[in-house]
Every structure is written in C-alpha cells, then in structure tokens.
Short mmCIF file of C-alpha atoms in Angstrom, two decimals:
data_model
loop_
_atom_site.label_atom_id
_atom_site.label_comp_id
_atom_site.label_asym_id
_atom_site.label_seq_id
_atom_site.Cartn_x
_atom_site.Cartn_y
_atom_site.Cartn_z
CA MET A 1 59.34 85.63 -23.20
CA GLU A 2 59.92 86.65 -26.84
CA GLN A 3 63.53 87.37 -25.97
CA ALA A 4 63.87 83.91 -24.44
CA ARG A 5 62.48 82.24 -27.53
CA SER A 6 64.68 84.11 -29.96
CA ASP A 7 67.77 83.55 -27.79
CA LEU A 8 67.00 79.84 -27.66
CA LEU A 9 66.57 79.71 -31.42
CA THR A 10 69.90 81.53 -31.86
CA VAL A 11 71.61 78.97 -29.62
CA ILE A 12 70.07 76.00 -31.41
CA ALA A 13 70.91 77.48 -34.81
CA GLY A 14 74.49 78.09 -33.65
CA ILE A 15 74.93 74.50 -32.50
CA GLY A 16 73.27 73.25 -35.68
CA GLY A 17 75.78 75.29 -37.69
CA LEU A 18 78.68 73.81 -35.73
CA LEU A 19 77.36 70.31 -36.31
CA ILE A 20 76.94 70.92 -40.03
CA ILE A 21 80.57 72.05 -40.23
CA ALA A 22 81.67 69.03 -38.19
CA SER A 23 79.64 66.66 -40.38
CA LEU A 24 81.13 68.15 -43.55
CA ALA A 25 84.64 67.85 -42.13
CA GLY A 26 83.99 64.26 -41.08
CA TRP A 27 82.58 63.45 -44.50
CA LEU A 28 85.60 64.95 -46.28
CA LEU A 29 88.01 63.09 -44.00
CA GLN A 30 86.17 59.86 -44.72
CA ILE A 31 86.28 60.35 -48.50
CA ARG A 32 89.96 61.29 -48.43
CA LEU A 33 91.38 58.91 -45.84
CA SER A 34 88.87 56.23 -45.01
CA PRO A 35 86.65 55.43 -48.01
CA ASN A 36 86.15 51.83 -46.89
CA GLY A 37 86.13 52.47 -43.17
CA GLU A 38 89.78 51.50 -42.69
CA ASN A 39 90.71 54.40 -40.40
CA ALA A 40 89.33 53.66 -36.95
CA ALA A 41 89.83 57.22 -35.64
CA ILE A 42 87.84 58.76 -38.49
CA GLU A 43 85.08 56.17 -38.22
CA ASN A 44 84.86 56.91 -34.49
CA LEU A 45 84.81 60.65 -35.19
CA ASN A 46 81.88 60.22 -37.58
CA ASP A 47 80.06 57.97 -35.12
CA ARG A 48 80.52 60.68 -32.53
CA ILE A 49 79.24 63.42 -34.81
CA ARG A 50 76.16 61.36 -35.68
CA SER A 51 75.50 60.80 -31.97
CA TRP A 52 75.92 64.53 -31.35
CA TRP A 53 73.13 65.19 -33.84
CA VAL A 54 70.83 62.89 -31.89
CA MET A 55 71.83 64.40 -28.53
CA VAL A 56 71.38 67.97 -29.76
CA LEU A 57 68.03 67.06 -31.28
CA ALA A 58 66.89 65.50 -28.00
CA MET A 59 68.07 68.55 -26.04
CA SER A 60 66.36 70.98 -28.42
CA LEU A 61 63.09 69.06 -28.24
CA ALA A 62 63.32 69.03 -24.45
CA PHE A 63 63.97 72.78 -24.37
CA VAL A 64 60.98 73.45 -26.59
CA GLY A 65 58.94 71.19 -24.29
CA GLY A 66 59.82 73.45 -21.35
CA LYS A 67 60.00 72.22 -17.77
CA THR A 68 58.25 68.92 -18.50
CA GLY A 69 60.49 68.19 -21.47
CA VAL A 70 63.70 68.98 -19.60
CA LEU A 71 62.70 66.97 -16.53
CA LEU A 72 61.72 63.98 -18.66
CA LEU A 73 64.96 64.11 -20.63
CA PHE A 74 67.21 64.31 -17.57
CA GLY A 75 65.07 61.79 -15.72
CA PHE A 76 65.72 59.36 -18.54
CA CYS A 77 69.45 60.22 -18.58
CA SER A 78 69.58 59.53 -14.83
CA PHE A 79 67.87 56.20 -15.36
CA ALA A 80 70.26 55.13 -18.12
CA ALA A 81 73.29 56.33 -16.16
CA LEU A 82 72.16 54.58 -12.98
CA ARG A 83 71.65 51.38 -14.96
CA GLU A 84 75.22 51.61 -16.23
CA PHE A 85 76.67 52.41 -12.81
CA MET A 86 74.77 49.71 -10.90
CA THR A 87 75.85 47.12 -13.47
CA LEU A 88 79.48 47.66 -12.43
CA THR A 89 78.86 47.51 -8.67
CA ASN A 90 79.07 44.54 -6.33
CA ALA A 91 75.34 44.67 -5.64
CA THR A 92 74.14 41.10 -5.13
CA ARG A 93 70.75 39.53 -4.89
CA ALA A 94 70.61 40.59 -1.21
CA ASP A 95 70.46 44.15 -2.53
CA HIS A 96 67.58 43.48 -4.90
CA TRP A 97 65.03 45.52 -2.95
CA THR A 98 67.54 48.31 -2.43
CA LEU A 99 68.03 48.48 -6.18
CA VAL A 100 64.30 48.40 -6.81
CA GLY A 101 63.97 51.32 -4.38
CA ALA A 102 66.81 53.23 -6.03
CA PHE A 103 65.37 52.94 -9.53
CA PHE A 104 61.65 53.11 -8.90
CA VAL A 105 61.31 55.23 -5.76
CA VAL A 106 64.37 57.43 -5.21
CA LEU A 107 64.90 58.45 -8.83
CA PRO A 108 61.29 59.48 -9.57
CA LEU A 109 60.96 61.15 -6.18
CA GLN A 110 64.06 63.28 -6.67
CA TYR A 111 62.72 64.52 -10.01
CA TYR A 112 59.27 65.05 -8.50
CA LEU A 113 60.78 67.25 -5.78
CA ILE A 114 62.41 69.34 -8.48
CA TRP A 115 59.12 69.47 -10.38
CA ILE A 116 57.38 70.96 -7.32
CA GLU A 117 60.48 73.14 -6.73
CA TRP A 118 60.96 72.06 -3.12
CA TYR A 119 64.56 73.17 -2.78
CA GLY A 120 64.79 72.45 0.94
CA LEU A 121 64.10 68.77 0.36
CA PHE A 122 65.56 67.99 -3.06
CA SER A 123 68.96 69.31 -1.97
CA ILE A 124 69.20 66.91 0.98
CA PHE A 125 66.87 64.05 0.06
CA ILE A 126 69.53 61.71 -1.37
CA PRO A 127 72.66 62.68 0.59
CA VAL A 128 70.85 62.60 3.96
CA TYR A 129 67.71 60.51 3.94
CA VAL A 130 68.44 58.00 1.20
CA PHE A 131 71.98 57.54 2.50
CA LEU A 132 70.53 56.50 5.86
CA LEU A 133 67.51 54.55 4.69
CA LEU A 134 69.12 52.66 1.83
CA PRO A 135 71.57 50.55 3.90
CA ILE A 136 68.72 49.60 6.20
CA VAL A 137 66.94 47.86 3.33
CA SER A 138 70.12 45.94 2.47
CA ALA A 139 70.90 45.14 6.11
CA LEU A 140 67.49 43.54 6.60
CA ARG A 141 68.52 40.76 4.24
CA GLY A 142 71.33 39.81 6.58
CA GLU A 143 74.03 39.39 3.94
CA THR A 144 77.16 40.90 5.48
CA ARG A 145 79.74 40.03 2.86
CA ASN A 146 81.11 43.25 1.26
CA PHE A 147 78.37 45.16 3.05
CA LEU A 148 80.18 48.49 3.30
CA ILE A 149 81.42 48.21 -0.28
CA ARG A 150 77.99 47.37 -1.63
CA VAL A 151 76.26 50.16 0.27
CA ALA A 152 78.89 52.77 -0.57
CA GLU A 153 78.76 51.86 -4.25
CA MET A 154 75.00 52.11 -4.42
CA GLN A 155 75.02 55.42 -2.53
CA TRP A 156 77.60 56.83 -4.86
CA ALA A 157 75.75 55.63 -7.91
CA LEU A 158 72.68 57.53 -6.71
CA MET A 159 74.77 60.58 -5.84
CA ILE A 160 76.34 60.82 -9.28
CA CYS A 161 73.61 59.57 -11.55
CA VAL A 162 70.53 60.96 -9.83
CA PHE A 163 71.40 63.68 -7.32
CA CYS A 164 74.07 65.51 -9.30
CA ALA A 165 72.42 64.98 -12.69
CA SER A 166 69.12 66.34 -11.36
CA HIS A 167 70.83 69.66 -10.60
CA VAL A 168 70.77 70.41 -14.32
CA PRO A 169 66.95 70.61 -14.54
CA ALA A 170 66.96 72.15 -11.05
CA LEU A 171 68.35 75.29 -12.72
CA LEU A 172 64.78 75.85 -13.93
CA THR A 173 63.64 76.44 -10.34
CA LEU A 174 65.85 79.49 -9.78
CA LYS A 175 64.12 82.88 -9.57
CA ILE A 176 66.48 85.41 -11.07
CA PRO A 177 65.18 89.01 -11.32
CA GLY A 178 65.11 90.20 -14.91
CA TYR A 179 65.75 86.68 -16.21
CA GLU A 180 62.21 85.31 -15.90
CA GLY A 181 61.24 82.67 -18.42
CA ARG A 182 64.81 82.26 -19.67
CA ASN A 183 66.19 79.70 -17.18
CA VAL A 184 66.38 77.04 -19.85
CA LEU A 185 69.24 79.09 -21.32
CA LEU A 186 71.22 78.50 -18.11
CA ILE A 187 71.04 74.78 -18.87
CA ALA A 188 72.11 75.45 -22.44
CA PHE A 189 75.05 77.52 -21.15
CA LEU A 190 76.18 74.80 -18.74
CA VAL A 191 75.90 71.99 -21.28
CA ILE A 192 77.51 73.94 -24.12
CA VAL A 193 80.49 75.05 -22.03
CA VAL A 194 81.10 71.61 -20.52
CA GLN A 195 80.73 69.68 -23.76
CA LEU A 196 82.74 72.13 -25.84
CA SER A 197 85.44 72.02 -23.19
CA ASP A 198 85.52 68.22 -23.52
CA VAL A 199 85.66 68.38 -27.30
CA LEU A 200 88.27 71.17 -27.32
CA GLN A 201 90.49 69.38 -24.81
CA TYR A 202 90.39 66.40 -27.14
CA VAL A 203 91.19 68.55 -30.19
CA TRP A 204 94.01 70.52 -28.51
CA GLY A 205 95.37 67.29 -27.07
CA LYS A 206 95.45 65.67 -30.52
CA LEU A 207 97.07 68.76 -32.07
CA LEU A 208 99.84 69.48 -29.59
CA GLY A 209 99.42 67.20 -26.59
CA ARG A 210 102.77 66.04 -25.19
CA ARG A 211 102.78 65.78 -21.40
CA LYS A 212 100.24 63.41 -19.94
CA ILE A 213 98.41 64.66 -16.85
CA ALA A 214 97.30 61.39 -15.32
CA PRO A 215 98.64 58.48 -17.39
CA ALA A 216 97.34 55.94 -14.89
CA LEU A 217 93.78 57.20 -15.25
CA SER A 218 93.36 58.54 -18.72
CA PRO A 219 96.12 58.29 -21.32
CA SER A 220 94.47 60.83 -23.62
CA LYS A 221 94.45 63.73 -21.15
CA THR A 222 97.44 66.04 -21.64
CA VAL A 223 98.56 69.31 -20.09
CA GLU A 224 98.43 71.01 -23.49
CA GLY A 225 94.95 69.66 -24.20
CA PHE A 226 93.74 70.69 -20.75
CA LEU A 227 95.10 74.25 -20.98
CA GLY A 228 94.03 74.79 -24.58
CA GLY A 229 90.59 73.29 -24.02
CA THR A 230 89.90 75.07 -20.76
CA LEU A 231 91.03 78.49 -21.98
CA THR A 232 89.05 78.21 -25.23
CA ALA A 233 85.97 77.01 -23.32
CA ILE A 234 86.28 79.95 -20.90
CA ALA A 235 86.54 82.33 -23.85
CA ILE A 236 83.43 80.79 -25.41
CA GLY A 237 81.64 80.97 -22.04
CA ALA A 238 82.46 84.69 -21.79
CA ALA A 239 81.26 85.23 -25.37
CA LEU A 240 77.94 83.60 -24.45
CA TRP A 241 77.28 86.01 -21.55
CA TRP A 242 74.22 87.40 -23.38
CA MET A 243 72.28 84.20 -22.80
CA THR A 244 72.96 84.25 -19.04
CA PRO A 245 72.18 86.63 -16.19
CA PHE A 246 75.96 87.16 -15.82
CA ALA A 247 78.20 89.98 -16.99
CA PRO A 248 80.92 88.86 -19.44
CA LEU A 249 83.61 88.57 -16.75
CA GLN A 250 81.23 86.68 -14.46
CA ALA A 251 80.33 84.36 -17.33
CA ALA A 252 84.04 83.68 -17.85
CA LEU A 253 84.50 82.86 -14.14
CA MET A 254 81.47 80.56 -14.20
CA ALA A 255 82.80 78.86 -17.32
CA GLY A 256 86.11 78.43 -15.50
CA VAL A 257 84.47 76.71 -12.54
CA ILE A 258 82.36 74.55 -14.86
CA THR A 259 85.28 73.38 -16.98
CA MET A 260 87.44 72.64 -13.91
CA MET A 261 84.74 70.52 -12.30
CA GLY A 262 84.02 68.92 -15.64
CA PHE A 263 87.64 67.99 -16.13
CA PHE A 264 88.08 66.50 -12.66
CA GLY A 265 84.71 64.78 -12.93
CA GLY A 266 85.93 63.04 -16.04
CA LEU A 267 89.09 62.04 -14.19
CA VAL A 268 87.18 60.58 -11.24
CA MET A 269 84.88 58.60 -13.49
CA SER A 270 87.91 57.30 -15.41
CA ALA A 271 89.40 56.11 -12.15
CA ILE A 272 86.23 54.13 -11.46
CA LYS A 273 86.31 52.60 -14.94
CA ARG A 274 89.97 51.60 -14.47
CA ASP A 275 89.13 50.07 -11.13
CA ARG A 276 86.41 47.98 -12.78
CA GLY A 277 88.53 47.13 -15.81
CA VAL A 278 86.19 48.57 -18.43
CA LYS A 279 86.84 51.03 -21.22
CA ASP A 280 83.38 52.53 -21.42
CA TRP A 281 80.43 52.67 -19.06
CA GLY A 282 78.07 51.34 -21.68
CA HIS A 283 77.39 51.11 -25.38
CA MET A 284 74.25 53.16 -25.86
CA ILE A 285 75.78 56.20 -27.59
CA ALA A 286 77.70 55.21 -30.72
CA GLY A 287 81.28 56.51 -30.63
CA HIS A 288 81.00 57.84 -27.09
CA GLY A 289 80.29 54.70 -25.06
CA GLY A 290 77.61 54.95 -22.42
CA PHE A 291 75.50 57.73 -20.99
CA ILE A 292 77.93 58.27 -18.11
CA ASP A 293 80.82 58.64 -20.56
CA ARG A 294 79.04 61.65 -22.02
CA LEU A 295 77.51 62.98 -18.80
CA ASP A 296 80.37 62.63 -16.32
CA SER A 297 81.67 66.18 -16.67
CA VAL A 298 78.20 67.77 -16.76
CA VAL A 299 77.24 65.88 -13.63
CA PHE A 300 80.20 67.10 -11.61
CA ALA A 301 79.78 70.68 -12.77
CA ALA A 302 76.00 70.93 -12.29
CA PRO A 303 75.72 71.27 -8.47
CA PHE A 304 78.51 73.89 -8.37
CA PHE A 305 76.93 75.89 -11.17
CA PHE A 306 73.49 75.57 -9.58
CA HIS A 307 74.57 76.76 -6.14
CA LEU A 308 76.84 79.56 -7.32
CA THR A 309 74.02 80.91 -9.44
CA ARG A 310 71.54 80.46 -6.64
CA TYR A 311 73.62 82.21 -3.98
CA TYR A 312 74.66 85.17 -6.07
CA TRP A 313 71.83 85.77 -8.53
CA SER A 314 68.65 84.14 -7.31
CA ILE A 315 66.07 85.43 -4.87
CA GLY A 316 64.34 82.91 -2.61
CA MET B 1 64.76 28.64 -47.68
CA ILE B 2 63.26 28.63 -44.24
CA LEU B 3 59.82 27.14 -44.08
CA SER B 4 57.32 29.03 -42.03
CA GLU B 5 55.91 26.91 -39.30
CA ARG B 6 53.51 29.35 -37.67
CA PRO B 7 50.37 27.89 -36.15
CA LYS B 8 47.22 28.63 -38.10
CA SER B 9 45.40 31.30 -36.15
CA SER B 10 43.00 34.15 -36.74
CA PHE B 11 44.24 37.50 -38.01
CA PRO B 12 43.43 39.44 -34.80
CA ARG B 13 45.29 36.83 -32.79
CA ARG B 14 48.33 37.08 -35.05
CA LEU B 15 48.18 40.87 -34.86
CA ALA B 16 47.97 40.78 -31.07
CA ALA B 17 50.91 38.37 -30.99
CA GLY B 18 52.97 40.73 -33.17
CA VAL B 19 52.20 43.76 -31.01
CA CYS B 20 52.87 41.77 -27.87
CA GLY B 21 56.22 40.60 -29.25
CA HIS B 22 57.28 44.18 -29.96
CA ALA B 23 56.19 45.28 -26.49
CA ILE B 24 58.19 42.48 -24.86
CA ARG B 25 61.31 43.34 -26.85
CA LEU B 26 60.94 47.04 -26.03
CA PHE B 27 60.55 46.23 -22.35
CA ALA B 28 63.61 43.96 -22.43
CA ARG B 29 65.62 46.77 -24.03
CA LEU B 30 64.44 49.31 -21.48
CA VAL B 31 65.38 47.13 -18.55
CA THR B 32 68.61 45.52 -19.78
CA ALA B 33 69.77 47.55 -22.82
CA VAL B 34 70.63 44.08 -24.09
CA ARG B 35 73.45 43.85 -26.60
CA PRO B 36 74.41 40.85 -28.70
CA VAL B 37 78.11 39.99 -29.00
CA TRP B 38 78.75 37.79 -32.02
CA GLN B 39 81.96 35.80 -31.62
CA GLY B 40 82.97 33.43 -34.37
CA ILE B 41 79.56 33.56 -35.99
CA ASP B 42 78.02 35.92 -38.50
CA PRO B 43 74.57 37.00 -37.35
CA ALA B 44 73.38 37.72 -40.88
CA GLN B 45 74.36 34.28 -42.18
CA GLY B 46 71.27 32.21 -42.72
CA GLY B 47 71.10 28.52 -41.99
CA GLN B 48 69.56 26.38 -39.37
CA ARG B 49 70.90 26.45 -35.85
CA ILE B 50 70.41 25.08 -32.39
CA TYR B 51 71.25 27.80 -29.87
CA PHE B 52 72.03 26.38 -26.45
CA ALA B 53 72.27 28.73 -23.47
CA ASN B 54 72.53 29.01 -19.72
CA HIS B 55 69.20 29.29 -17.95
CA ALA B 56 68.87 31.37 -14.81
CA SER B 57 65.72 33.37 -15.33
CA HIS B 58 62.38 33.40 -17.10
CA GLY B 59 63.73 36.27 -19.18
CA ASP B 60 66.45 34.13 -20.78
CA PHE B 61 64.91 33.27 -24.09
CA ILE B 62 63.42 36.75 -24.32
CA LEU B 63 66.94 38.15 -24.42
CA ILE B 64 68.12 35.64 -27.04
CA TRP B 65 64.97 36.17 -29.03
CA SER B 66 65.35 39.97 -28.81
CA THR B 67 68.93 39.94 -30.06
CA LEU B 68 68.47 37.63 -33.05
CA PRO B 69 68.13 39.38 -36.40
CA GLU B 70 64.49 39.62 -37.47
CA ARG B 71 64.64 36.94 -40.19
CA GLN B 72 66.15 34.40 -37.80
CA ARG B 73 63.89 35.36 -34.96
CA ARG B 74 60.90 34.39 -37.07
CA ALA B 75 62.38 30.97 -37.81
CA THR B 76 63.59 30.27 -34.27
CA ARG B 77 61.54 28.43 -31.68
CA PRO B 78 62.41 28.25 -27.98
CA VAL B 79 62.05 24.80 -26.49
CA ALA B 80 59.98 25.18 -23.33
CA GLY B 81 58.23 23.12 -20.72
CA ALA B 82 54.62 22.30 -21.62
CA ASP B 83 53.74 22.18 -17.93
CA TYR B 84 54.55 25.88 -17.59
CA TRP B 85 53.85 27.45 -20.98
CA GLY B 86 50.95 25.28 -22.09
CA LYS B 87 48.70 26.05 -19.14
CA GLY B 88 46.26 28.09 -21.20
CA GLY B 89 45.31 31.74 -20.95
CA LEU B 90 47.89 34.51 -21.25
CA ARG B 91 50.86 32.23 -20.61
CA SER B 92 49.89 29.96 -23.42
CA PHE B 93 49.21 32.93 -25.71
CA ILE B 94 52.73 34.21 -25.05
CA GLY B 95 54.25 30.75 -25.25
CA ARG B 96 52.52 29.62 -28.43
CA ASP B 97 51.54 32.73 -30.36
CA VAL B 98 54.24 35.23 -29.47
CA PHE B 99 57.32 33.02 -29.05
CA HIS B 100 55.98 30.14 -31.05
CA SER B 101 57.71 27.85 -28.59
CA LEU B 102 58.08 24.13 -29.01
CA LEU B 103 56.39 22.70 -25.95
CA ILE B 104 57.97 19.63 -24.43
CA ASP B 105 56.34 17.44 -21.85
CA ARG B 106 58.81 17.26 -19.00
CA GLN B 107 56.88 14.77 -16.87
CA ARG B 108 58.08 11.56 -18.45
CA ASN B 109 54.69 10.11 -17.77
CA GLU B 110 54.32 6.43 -18.78
CA ALA B 111 50.73 7.00 -19.91
CA VAL B 112 51.63 9.77 -22.36
CA ARG B 113 55.04 8.60 -23.43
CA THR B 114 56.63 11.54 -25.26
CA ASP B 115 59.88 11.75 -27.10
CA PRO B 116 61.37 15.26 -26.64
CA VAL B 117 64.34 14.61 -28.94
CA GLY B 118 62.01 13.30 -31.62
CA GLN B 119 59.84 16.40 -31.26
CA MET B 120 62.84 18.69 -31.59
CA ALA B 121 64.24 16.77 -34.57
CA ALA B 122 60.86 16.99 -36.27
CA ALA B 123 60.78 20.75 -35.74
CA LEU B 124 64.28 21.00 -37.26
CA ASP B 125 63.10 18.91 -40.22
CA ARG B 126 60.30 21.39 -40.78
CA GLY B 127 62.89 24.16 -41.10
CA SER B 128 62.90 25.78 -37.65
CA SER B 129 65.91 26.74 -35.58
CA LEU B 130 65.73 26.02 -31.85
CA ILE B 131 66.70 27.65 -28.57
CA LEU B 132 67.60 25.08 -25.97
CA PHE B 133 68.53 25.25 -22.30
CA PRO B 134 70.59 22.10 -21.82
CA GLU B 135 70.74 22.44 -18.04
CA GLY B 136 67.22 21.10 -18.24
CA THR B 137 65.74 23.54 -15.78
CA ARG B 138 66.26 27.04 -14.45
CA ASN B 139 69.45 27.33 -12.48
CA THR B 140 68.37 28.77 -9.14
CA THR B 141 71.46 27.56 -7.30
CA ASP B 142 74.72 29.38 -6.64
CA GLU B 143 76.44 27.23 -9.27
CA ILE B 144 77.55 29.13 -12.35
CA LEU B 145 76.33 26.44 -14.72
CA LEU B 146 74.65 23.14 -13.89
CA PRO B 147 75.80 19.94 -15.62
CA LEU B 148 74.24 19.60 -19.06
CA LYS B 149 71.51 17.04 -19.62
CA SER B 150 72.01 14.50 -22.36
CA GLY B 151 69.23 15.86 -24.58
CA LEU B 152 71.68 18.11 -26.44
CA PHE B 153 73.84 15.08 -27.28
CA HIS B 154 70.93 12.98 -28.48
CA LEU B 155 69.66 15.84 -30.64
CA ALA B 156 73.15 16.38 -32.05
CA SER B 157 73.37 12.66 -32.88
CA ALA B 158 69.95 12.70 -34.51
CA ARG B 159 70.69 15.76 -36.68
CA PRO B 160 74.50 15.98 -36.93
CA GLU B 161 74.35 18.39 -39.89
CA VAL B 162 72.81 21.26 -37.88
CA ASP B 163 75.09 23.91 -36.33
CA LEU B 164 75.09 24.06 -32.54
CA VAL B 165 75.71 27.59 -31.30
CA PRO B 166 76.79 28.07 -27.67
CA VAL B 167 75.25 31.15 -26.01
CA TRP B 168 76.01 32.89 -22.74
CA ILE B 169 73.44 35.24 -21.24
CA ASP B 170 75.36 37.60 -19.01
CA ASN B 171 74.03 39.38 -15.93
CA LEU B 172 70.35 38.54 -16.28
CA ASN B 173 70.46 36.56 -13.04
CA ARG B 174 71.13 39.89 -11.27
CA VAL B 175 68.26 41.61 -13.04
CA LEU B 176 65.76 39.07 -11.79
CA PRO B 177 67.30 36.89 -9.08
CA LYS B 178 65.68 33.84 -7.63
CA GLY B 179 62.36 34.69 -6.01
CA ALA B 180 62.26 38.28 -7.26
CA VAL B 181 59.20 39.63 -9.05
CA ILE B 182 60.28 43.14 -10.05
CA PRO B 183 63.26 43.26 -12.42
CA VAL B 184 65.94 45.88 -11.70
CA PRO B 185 67.48 47.64 -14.68
CA LEU B 186 71.03 46.40 -15.26
CA MET B 187 72.92 46.03 -18.54
CA CYS B 188 72.94 42.56 -20.08
CA LYS B 189 74.84 40.94 -22.90
CA VAL B 190 74.12 37.88 -24.98
CA LEU B 191 77.29 36.28 -26.30
CA TYR B 192 77.07 33.96 -29.30
CA GLY B 193 80.03 31.60 -29.77
CA ALA B 194 81.43 29.75 -32.77
CA PRO B 195 79.14 26.96 -34.06
CA MET B 196 80.12 23.40 -33.16
CA ARG B 197 79.05 19.92 -34.28
CA LEU B 198 79.25 16.42 -32.91
CA GLN B 199 82.57 14.81 -33.95
CA PRO B 200 82.32 11.37 -35.62
CA ASP B 201 83.61 9.31 -32.71
CA GLU B 202 82.84 11.65 -29.89
CA THR B 203 81.36 10.12 -26.74
CA LYS B 204 78.42 11.63 -24.92
CA THR B 205 80.55 12.79 -21.99
CA ALA B 206 83.23 14.30 -24.19
CA PHE B 207 80.66 16.15 -26.29
CA LEU B 208 78.74 17.51 -23.32
CA ASP B 209 81.99 18.60 -21.67
CA ARG B 210 83.00 20.42 -24.81
CA ALA B 211 79.62 22.12 -25.11
CA ARG B 212 79.68 23.16 -21.47
CA GLN B 213 83.22 24.47 -21.79
CA ALA B 214 82.19 26.53 -24.84
CA MET B 215 79.52 28.21 -22.71
CA LEU B 216 81.94 28.84 -19.85
CA ASP B 217 84.50 30.32 -22.27
CA LEU B 218 81.90 32.82 -23.42
CA ARG B 219 81.21 33.70 -19.82
CA GLN B 220 84.92 34.30 -19.34
CA ASP B 221 84.88 36.67 -22.30
CA ALA B 222 81.89 38.50 -20.87
CA ASN B 223 83.68 39.02 -17.59
CA ASP B 224 87.10 39.84 -18.99
CA LYS B 225 86.13 43.45 -19.18
CA GLY B 226 84.49 43.50 -15.80
CA GLU B 227 85.53 42.38 -12.38
CA GLU B 228 84.46 39.04 -11.11
CA ARG B 229 81.23 39.65 -9.30
CA ALA B 230 80.22 37.83 -6.16
#
C-alpha cells in the first residue's frame, strides 16, 4: 500500500515536471514569437498545455479518490463523449426514448457493473443485450426512415463512448498477485503511454514529417511522425515497467499494442469526423476540441490492454 | 447606462431567484454544453438590443439567457406569454423573479384590451433589452421556421433606433422534441447574427422577409459544419 502511494506520487510528480517544462517552453515561444497572440500554432499549443494541466489535475484527484474517484471521472468522460457522438448522429425524435435509455440507464448501469466487479456481465452487457434491446425501443415508434443507420450509429456511440471507455476503470477490478492495491497505476500506465504517443507523434511529425499516411483522413499524420512517436512511446512504456506488473520487455510489448490501437483509433474517429464534415467532436477542451478528440486513442486501446492483462496476469 | 428594472421583492425571494438562476444555467450547460457563436456582433459591446430567435422548445430562452454575458443578461427580459408564465406558483416565480420576463397577454380579449407592442416599447424605454420569438408560438411542426408575426415589425417601427439581433438556436429541438418530458444531452449552439434595423422605406413584408432570412442564414452557418439532419 505504501509502495503504491509513493509510486503514484512519483508518477504525478513526473507528469507535473513535464508540464512545467512544457509551460515554460510555451511561455518562451509566446514571448519570442507571439507576444500579441498573432501565431495561431503557438496560441493553440498554449491552450493545449493549459488544458493538460486541468486534465492531469482531474486525473490525479480521481486517483487519490480511489475506485470511486476513477469511476466518477470516467463516468463523466463517457457522458460527455456520448453527448458529442449522439449530436452527430441521425437520431431523430423517434429515437428520443432510446437516447434517454442510453444516457440515463445504459451508461450508469455499465459503470455500476464495474463498481460491483461483475466481469461476466459488464463485458457483454452493451455488445449483446443493449445491442438487441436498443433497436426494439426505436422500432416501437414505427419510424422506418434511416432505421438501420440510426440504430447502428447509436449502438456504435455506446460501444465507443461507454463500453470501451469503461474498460479503463475496469482495470481496477483485476486481481494480480503481488500487485494488490496498485491497480490504479495500470490506468496511469495506459493513459501516459497513449497520450505521450499522441503528443510525440505530433512532435515528430512537425519536426521531420514528410510522407502522409492517410491524407484523406488526417492530413497531420505522417509516416515519420508515426514511427518516431510509436518507438519513443514504446521506449517510455518499457522505462515505466516498475509501475506495472510487467517485466521491462513485457511493458514494451504492451506499450506497442497500446500505441498501435491508439493510432488506429484516432484514424477511425477521424474518418467519422470527415464523414460528418466536422473538424472537432466538440469544444469543451480548449485547444484539443471535444472529449472524444482527446479520448479516441485511449478508448480503442483500453479493451485490448484490459484483456491482455487479464488473461496473462490476473487470477479470477 | 442601463437602468435596473427589477421588481421590488423581499431579500430572501431575490436570493432564491439568484440561486435558481444559477442552477438553471448549470443544468442547461450539463445537458447541452451550450456555446454562443457571435457573428457580426461583439458580445461585450453594451447597448440596447432586441434579440429575436426561433422557438421550438421551452428551453429556448434559457439557452439565450445562459449565453449572454452577465451584464447583458441582467438587463435582458424575455417576452413570454402571460397565460403560461403568469399562472402563479413556481412557474410565476421562475417567469417573474428568475427570468424577469415581460409577460404579454396573448388572448386578445376585448374586455382587457392589451397592447403588446406598447408594453414592449415601454420596457425598452425603461432601459431593458428584450428576447422575442417572432414566430409567435412554439414551433411544434416539421417546418424549420414558421412565418414571422408582424409584432417584430411594429416594434421596429415604434423604436427604430434599437438594434435587432437575429438569433438561431441550434439543435435544441432534438434535446427536447415535441411531447418529450426528459431532455437528452446533445450539444447546442446559439448563433448571434449582425444587428439590423428597419430601413426608412421598408414595407412590413420586406422587413419580415429580411429578418426571417437572417435567421435562416444563421441556421445555414450552424449546419455548414455538420450534415443536414433529418
């Protein structure tokens, strides 16, 4: 328990240090190149850094608050993400009760199942039962126009924003011998690796990005950024092995899986944004866009990380 | 200088109204994450205005009221139906004390002959800004925007020196569609357009067409970044 606390403090202090360096760099850039806010890229960078402070603060508070804190934080993230996703769907007034059910029944129930650690149900509740029950509610209204599209969109919104996102706090339910009381560090590991990978891909891309990977989906993603970002994130993941139940090589492999899923998650969510003709999912996080813009990679990586850890390290 | 036109009421009542106002704004934020988009108008600029907006839901003026800067919010009164908001009890507390709405008698009853335009002009003369729904009633049809009633024109003729600001409230009709009781959380925007005034020789029809078009243009802007929704 003591070990867990001191490890957590080390992690928080490390991130705090990184943010202080980033803030100083952003401040210097602003003084040198954008004293009156004329450089959009620097202004955006500083917006982003300020938002990072808020996000890190929220995460740290949640971690200190233990299981309740983490569940509340991710429950709220799911809510905000679902609100952004549903806004862009074709859901009409015939789907009103379905939406009410999604927000006020399915979302709380999924997090409740994780709270009581009922693995057998929380891992199939949305993809099996909700997927079958949800279209029934919409069908009862008798509006057939775009029915399949509307239902599929709502199902996917729940899949991404609630089911996948809830696998982050679900890491707390794993029973790993010799790692008791430290599960919150698994969440920290996942989030740090995914987010640093995002940031590093951006930085490497800016520094030496030439060849675009998927120009139709995301003009800022380059081969150089991807390789540089992924390899650095894997190295950082390996260096953070001490906060996980993994050996250094295993931590590197896990980080590899996480960054891959994170990258492709970002790509998929970009494709959806392109399809809907929007640049960002929302506007709630200054400099980043919406909650989904920040969460997309975490959300895709979380179930893989959860199940890999569960199958190879957890008992029961 | 904006004159305060608050009703005289007891301190506890004013306190309750203030708390209630905050709670309503917080709730609106939680459900809709409402964001104002200021186009062709500076939100911080003072001055008296008549905001005119589309009306699909009971939440409409809550969203406008929540997105106005504090100073203007205090000087701005929604124009509302006395038959609904003057009923007494909680509704009247919210209508009068929290929103400080200007209640208009919609039943043009011969016995109590009222003059809505006169009432609104008088409120403007006392320094208030107004929120107006020129469709006259909530739009519960499938139409995007009902034809505008002539009240806006008559008010513009009576007080031609006041800025008329077109407003489009985007997506709220999906949050709380016709007949629904529980709102679903979806993101909303309130778009504020460039102020307009009645031109010297403008006819009623021409003016109302122009005002309506200004609202529809804002709607277009709101949807430019999103697909047309059914």
